[in-house]
mmCIF file of C-alpha atoms in Angstrom:
data_model
loop_
_atom_site.group_PDB
_atom_site.id
_atom_site.type_symbol
_atom_site.label_atom_id
_atom_site.label_comp_id
_atom_site.label_asym_id
_atom_site.label_seq_id
_atom_site.Cartn_x
_atom_site.Cartn_y
_atom_site.Cartn_z
ATOM 1 C CA ASP G 1 -119.748 242.504 113.454
ATOM 2 C CA THR G 2 -119.387 240.729 116.783
ATOM 3 C CA ALA G 3 -122.793 239.693 118.114
ATOM 4 C CA VAL G 4 -121.878 239.531 121.808
ATOM 5 C CA SER G 5 -118.671 241.259 122.780
ATOM 6 C CA GLN G 6 -117.113 241.349 126.201
ATOM 7 C CA THR G 7 -114.037 243.124 127.468
ATOM 8 C CA PRO G 8 -111.426 242.561 128.595
ATOM 9 C CA LYS G 9 -110.551 239.108 127.280
ATOM 10 C CA TYR G 10 -107.968 238.588 130.020
ATOM 11 C CA LEU G 11 -107.901 240.121 133.473
ATOM 12 C CA VAL G 12 -105.182 239.496 136.043
ATOM 13 C CA THR G 13 -105.602 241.233 139.369
ATOM 14 C CA GLN G 14 -104.686 240.971 143.003
ATOM 15 C CA MET G 15 -106.879 239.753 145.817
ATOM 16 C CA GLY G 16 -109.023 242.447 147.325
ATOM 17 C CA ASN G 17 -109.260 244.543 144.179
ATOM 18 C CA ASP G 18 -112.511 245.619 142.524
ATOM 19 C CA LYS G 19 -112.936 244.953 138.811
ATOM 20 C CA SER G 20 -115.552 245.166 136.072
ATOM 21 C CA ILE G 21 -116.230 243.181 132.931
ATOM 22 C CA LYS G 22 -118.239 244.801 130.180
ATOM 23 C CA CYS G 23 -120.656 243.117 127.785
ATOM 24 C CA GLU G 24 -122.537 244.430 124.786
ATOM 25 C CA GLN G 25 -124.830 242.693 122.310
ATOM 26 C CA ASN G 26 -126.057 243.960 118.946
ATOM 27 C CA LEU G 27 -128.591 241.207 118.282
ATOM 28 C CA GLY G 28 -131.632 243.020 119.592
ATOM 29 C CA HIS G 29 -132.084 240.345 122.259
ATOM 30 C CA ASP G 30 -134.119 241.258 125.298
ATOM 31 C CA THR G 31 -132.337 239.097 127.876
ATOM 32 C CA MET G 32 -128.679 239.013 128.850
ATOM 33 C CA TYR G 33 -126.824 236.649 131.161
ATOM 34 C CA TRP G 34 -123.585 236.152 133.006
ATOM 35 C CA TYR G 35 -122.153 232.659 133.370
ATOM 36 C CA LYS G 36 -119.120 231.459 135.280
ATOM 37 C CA GLN G 37 -117.139 228.542 133.854
ATOM 38 C CA ASP G 38 -114.790 226.848 136.279
ATOM 39 C CA SER G 39 -111.708 224.792 135.551
ATOM 40 C CA LYS G 40 -113.863 221.698 135.012
ATOM 41 C CA LYS G 41 -115.793 223.521 132.285
ATOM 42 C CA PHE G 42 -119.006 223.566 134.307
ATOM 43 C CA LEU G 43 -121.265 226.477 133.274
ATOM 44 C CA LYS G 44 -122.972 228.139 136.214
ATOM 45 C CA ILE G 45 -125.514 230.878 135.638
ATOM 46 C CA MET G 46 -124.964 233.935 137.771
ATOM 47 C CA PHE G 47 -127.435 236.552 136.595
ATOM 48 C CA SER G 48 -129.813 237.449 133.830
ATOM 49 C CA TYR G 49 -131.509 240.710 132.966
ATOM 50 C CA ASN G 50 -134.694 241.104 130.971
ATOM 51 C CA ASN G 51 -135.710 244.651 130.084
ATOM 52 C CA LYS G 52 -133.572 246.042 132.904
ATOM 53 C CA GLU G 53 -135.078 243.736 135.489
ATOM 54 C CA LEU G 54 -133.124 241.051 137.249
ATOM 55 C CA ILE G 55 -135.013 237.846 136.654
ATOM 56 C CA ILE G 56 -132.505 235.251 137.836
ATOM 57 C CA ASN G 57 -130.158 235.676 140.724
ATOM 58 C CA GLU G 58 -128.490 232.417 141.681
ATOM 59 C CA THR G 59 -126.719 232.036 145.003
ATOM 60 C CA VAL G 60 -123.627 234.025 144.160
ATOM 61 C CA PRO G 61 -121.756 236.198 146.640
ATOM 62 C CA ASN G 62 -123.071 239.735 146.899
ATOM 63 C CA ARG G 63 -119.582 240.888 145.907
ATOM 64 C CA PHE G 64 -120.829 240.257 142.385
ATOM 65 C CA SER G 65 -123.284 242.760 140.994
ATOM 66 C CA PRO G 66 -124.693 243.086 137.491
ATOM 67 C CA LYS G 67 -125.399 246.521 136.080
ATOM 68 C CA SER G 68 -127.447 247.079 132.936
ATOM 69 C CA PRO G 69 -127.508 250.661 131.634
ATOM 70 C CA ASP G 70 -129.676 249.604 128.709
ATOM 71 C CA LYS G 71 -131.024 246.538 126.942
ATOM 72 C CA ALA G 72 -127.817 246.050 124.935
ATOM 73 C CA HIS G 73 -125.395 246.102 127.853
ATOM 74 C CA LEU G 74 -124.906 244.012 130.977
ATOM 75 C CA ASN G 75 -121.744 244.690 132.941
ATOM 76 C CA LEU G 76 -120.438 242.603 135.824
ATOM 77 C CA HIS G 77 -118.844 244.273 138.828
ATOM 78 C CA ILE G 78 -116.846 242.274 141.309
ATOM 79 C CA ASN G 79 -115.738 243.712 144.643
ATOM 80 C CA SER G 80 -113.044 242.419 146.978
ATOM 81 C CA LEU G 81 -111.823 239.741 144.586
ATOM 82 C CA GLU G 82 -110.872 236.372 146.040
ATOM 83 C CA LEU G 83 -108.684 233.570 144.715
ATOM 84 C CA GLY G 84 -111.771 231.422 144.167
ATOM 85 C CA ASP G 85 -113.188 233.957 141.749
ATOM 86 C CA SER G 86 -110.600 232.891 139.182
ATOM 87 C CA ALA G 87 -112.558 231.470 136.240
ATOM 88 C CA VAL G 88 -113.774 232.291 132.771
ATOM 89 C CA TYR G 89 -116.830 234.539 132.752
ATOM 90 C CA PHE G 90 -119.173 234.456 129.787
ATOM 91 C CA CYS G 91 -121.763 236.967 128.810
ATOM 92 C CA ALA G 92 -124.699 235.703 126.729
ATOM 93 C CA SER G 93 -127.920 237.022 125.284
ATOM 94 C CA SER G 94 -131.184 235.591 123.991
ATOM 95 C CA HIS G 95 -134.779 236.346 123.271
ATOM 96 C CA HIS G 96 -136.734 235.764 126.466
ATOM 97 C CA ALA G 97 -139.143 233.542 124.616
ATOM 98 C CA PRO G 98 -138.935 231.679 121.337
ATOM 99 C CA THR G 99 -139.820 233.464 118.153
ATOM 100 C CA GLY G 100 -143.315 232.985 116.805
ATOM 101 C CA ASP G 101 -142.630 229.798 114.905
ATOM 102 C CA ARG G 102 -140.994 228.210 117.963
ATOM 103 C CA GLY G 103 -138.021 227.491 115.756
ATOM 104 C CA THR G 104 -134.449 227.038 116.843
ATOM 105 C CA TYR G 105 -133.348 229.589 119.366
ATOM 106 C CA GLY G 106 -130.735 229.786 122.032
ATOM 107 C CA TYR G 107 -128.173 231.777 123.836
ATOM 108 C CA THR G 108 -125.455 233.608 121.948
ATOM 109 C CA PHE G 109 -122.315 233.651 124.038
ATOM 110 C CA GLY G 110 -119.425 236.083 124.033
ATOM 111 C CA SER G 111 -115.879 234.793 123.787
ATOM 112 C CA GLY G 112 -115.285 234.975 127.521
ATOM 113 C CA THR G 113 -113.130 236.852 130.024
ATOM 114 C CA ARG G 114 -110.469 234.835 131.773
ATOM 115 C CA LEU G 115 -110.138 236.285 135.272
ATOM 116 C CA THR G 116 -107.090 235.341 137.302
ATOM 117 C CA VAL G 117 -106.857 236.508 140.877
ATOM 118 C CA VAL G 118 -103.368 236.357 142.388
ATOM 119 C CA GLN Y 1 -129.092 220.118 142.078
ATOM 120 C CA GLN Y 2 -128.032 219.221 138.580
ATOM 121 C CA GLN Y 3 -131.102 219.523 136.356
ATOM 122 C CA VAL Y 4 -129.419 217.870 133.375
ATOM 123 C CA LYS Y 5 -126.982 215.001 133.780
ATOM 124 C CA GLN Y 6 -124.432 214.484 131.016
ATOM 125 C CA SER Y 7 -122.036 211.631 130.269
ATOM 126 C CA PRO Y 8 -119.310 210.787 129.591
ATOM 127 C CA GLN Y 9 -117.099 213.527 131.002
ATOM 128 C CA SER Y 10 -114.517 212.848 128.298
ATOM 129 C CA LEU Y 11 -114.489 210.876 125.085
ATOM 130 C CA ILE Y 12 -111.745 209.837 122.698
ATOM 131 C CA VAL Y 13 -112.752 208.671 119.222
ATOM 132 C CA GLN Y 14 -110.806 207.695 116.136
ATOM 133 C CA LYS Y 15 -111.261 209.753 113.004
ATOM 134 C CA GLY Y 16 -114.227 208.433 111.062
ATOM 135 C CA GLY Y 17 -115.841 206.914 114.138
ATOM 136 C CA ILE Y 18 -119.123 207.775 115.841
ATOM 137 C CA SER Y 19 -119.120 209.990 118.921
ATOM 138 C CA ILE Y 20 -122.060 209.593 121.287
ATOM 139 C CA ILE Y 21 -122.837 211.883 124.214
ATOM 140 C CA ASN Y 22 -125.783 211.221 126.493
ATOM 141 C CA CYS Y 23 -127.960 213.451 128.650
ATOM 142 C CA ALA Y 24 -130.817 212.804 131.033
ATOM 143 C CA TYR Y 25 -133.309 215.068 132.753
ATOM 144 C CA GLU Y 26 -136.102 214.824 135.313
ATOM 145 C CA ASN Y 27 -138.226 217.928 134.793
ATOM 146 C CA THR Y 28 -141.081 216.954 132.472
ATOM 147 C CA ALA Y 29 -141.794 220.634 131.849
ATOM 148 C CA PHE Y 30 -138.675 220.872 129.713
ATOM 149 C CA ASP Y 31 -139.661 221.253 126.082
ATOM 150 C CA TYR Y 32 -136.510 222.368 124.318
ATOM 151 C CA PHE Y 33 -133.165 220.592 124.211
ATOM 152 C CA PRO Y 34 -130.217 222.323 122.534
ATOM 153 C CA TRP Y 35 -126.638 221.195 122.208
ATOM 154 C CA TYR Y 36 -123.725 223.589 122.378
ATOM 155 C CA GLN Y 37 -120.175 223.195 121.065
ATOM 156 C CA GLN Y 38 -117.275 225.031 122.676
ATOM 157 C CA PHE Y 39 -113.768 225.297 121.237
ATOM 158 C CA PRO Y 40 -110.831 226.311 123.458
ATOM 159 C CA GLY Y 41 -110.765 230.046 124.099
ATOM 160 C CA LYS Y 42 -114.259 230.537 122.671
ATOM 161 C CA GLY Y 43 -117.744 230.760 124.038
ATOM 162 C CA PRO Y 44 -120.248 227.915 123.578
ATOM 163 C CA ALA Y 45 -122.098 228.046 120.277
ATOM 164 C CA LEU Y 46 -125.491 226.557 119.461
ATOM 165 C CA LEU Y 47 -125.017 223.406 117.397
ATOM 166 C CA ILE Y 48 -128.393 221.723 117.053
ATOM 167 C CA ALA Y 49 -131.628 221.552 119.014
ATOM 168 C CA ILE Y 50 -134.731 219.380 119.307
ATOM 169 C CA ARG Y 51 -138.221 219.557 120.728
ATOM 170 C CA PRO Y 52 -139.929 216.524 122.321
ATOM 171 C CA ASP Y 53 -142.497 216.161 119.551
ATOM 172 C CA VAL Y 54 -139.891 214.424 117.383
ATOM 173 C CA SER Y 55 -137.590 211.523 118.211
ATOM 174 C CA GLU Y 56 -134.697 212.503 115.991
ATOM 175 C CA LYS Y 57 -133.213 215.542 114.313
ATOM 176 C CA LYS Y 58 -130.331 215.468 111.897
ATOM 177 C CA GLU Y 59 -128.165 218.280 110.604
ATOM 178 C CA GLY Y 60 -125.251 217.124 108.508
ATOM 179 C CA ARG Y 61 -123.111 214.766 110.578
ATOM 180 C CA PHE Y 62 -124.845 215.748 113.828
ATOM 181 C CA THR Y 63 -127.961 213.919 115.043
ATOM 182 C CA ILE Y 64 -129.989 214.298 118.210
ATOM 183 C CA SER Y 65 -131.910 211.244 119.372
ATOM 184 C CA PHE Y 66 -134.682 211.926 121.866
ATOM 185 C CA ASN Y 67 -136.477 209.427 124.103
ATOM 186 C CA LYS Y 68 -139.321 211.221 125.851
ATOM 187 C CA SER Y 69 -140.444 208.283 127.977
ATOM 188 C CA ALA Y 70 -136.926 207.701 129.285
ATOM 189 C CA LYS Y 71 -136.270 211.447 129.599
ATOM 190 C CA GLN Y 72 -133.018 211.041 127.757
ATOM 191 C CA PHE Y 73 -131.465 212.569 124.699
ATOM 192 C CA SER Y 74 -128.164 212.092 122.980
ATOM 193 C CA LEU Y 75 -125.885 213.671 120.405
ATOM 194 C CA HIS Y 76 -124.379 211.493 117.713
ATOM 195 C CA ILE Y 77 -121.515 212.764 115.600
ATOM 196 C CA MET Y 78 -121.069 210.599 112.550
ATOM 197 C CA ASP Y 79 -117.735 210.335 110.713
ATOM 198 C CA SER Y 80 -116.030 212.247 113.529
ATOM 199 C CA GLN Y 81 -113.237 214.560 112.426
ATOM 200 C CA PRO Y 82 -110.310 216.100 114.341
ATOM 201 C CA GLY Y 83 -112.013 219.473 113.848
ATOM 202 C CA ASP Y 84 -114.901 218.203 115.972
ATOM 203 C CA SER Y 85 -112.602 218.089 119.003
ATOM 204 C CA ALA Y 86 -114.286 220.411 121.478
ATOM 205 C CA THR Y 87 -116.380 220.447 124.632
ATOM 206 C CA TYR Y 88 -120.060 219.668 124.100
ATOM 207 C CA PHE Y 89 -122.853 220.751 126.402
ATOM 208 C CA CYS Y 90 -126.421 219.566 126.384
ATOM 209 C CA ALA Y 91 -129.087 221.825 127.824
ATOM 210 C CA ALA Y 92 -132.787 221.862 128.564
ATOM 211 C CA SER Y 93 -135.393 224.501 129.135
ATOM 212 C CA SER Y 94 -139.102 225.058 129.363
ATOM 213 C CA THR Y 95 -140.533 227.717 127.076
ATOM 214 C CA GLY Y 96 -139.412 231.194 127.985
ATOM 215 C CA ASN Y 97 -137.243 230.090 130.858
ATOM 216 C CA GLN Y 98 -133.556 229.707 131.462
ATOM 217 C CA PHE Y 99 -131.418 226.970 130.013
ATOM 218 C CA TYR Y 100 -130.020 224.333 132.338
ATOM 219 C CA PHE Y 101 -126.688 223.056 131.055
ATOM 220 C CA GLY Y 102 -125.098 219.658 131.478
ATOM 221 C CA THR Y 103 -121.600 219.368 132.882
ATOM 222 C CA GLY Y 104 -119.937 219.077 129.486
ATOM 223 C CA THR Y 105 -118.124 216.370 127.532
ATOM 224 C CA SER Y 106 -114.605 216.884 126.253
ATOM 225 C CA LEU Y 107 -114.353 215.167 122.865
ATOM 226 C CA THR Y 108 -111.000 214.367 121.300
ATOM 227 C CA VAL Y 109 -110.936 212.938 117.790
ATOM 228 C CA ILE Y 110 -107.645 211.240 117.008
ATOM 229 C CA PRO Y 111 -106.410 211.476 113.403
#
């Protein structure tokens, strides 16, 4: 079973279009995230949701909007796509706080969606 | 502002050699320092992590060295293998808060 799954894996679209990327996690995590990875591999956080509340909203264009129908899903909607939006987008999930023994914890990432805007 | 600074950007090591990746941070509130490994076409995956109450953590060929006073930590890969070729990210967080990732190091292990 895939822990964090996102679809589609590849997305090629024209400038100006609106598109969505879906993400689902079956780990029982209470926080989900969207990251953008550019061509230099830099990971930039875009959003996170904890119990349906947006808790991080970095300075991303308002053309990007996260939508979380429930704790296991966090979809990313992008309006009026631009060439600069081309990147790999990763969904991730985690517990908001460490487990009781403060053991090893971290984000579990999906396999990514490569978005190409032409 | 980059919360975690990572170097080098790329690293080439011979098979059997030691790979060393360094990270530095400024925020003294950080209390958890994981390392992630990313293979091409895959998402980053948690590799190993350390808390500042210990100076070293070892898991197999992977070791984190932590210097609290210098606010630096590093990943050592002993006996590096071609299968270790990947991009490595360090990260830091304070309890319950988001992870701040380094800029990544592309490691190539030559057979």
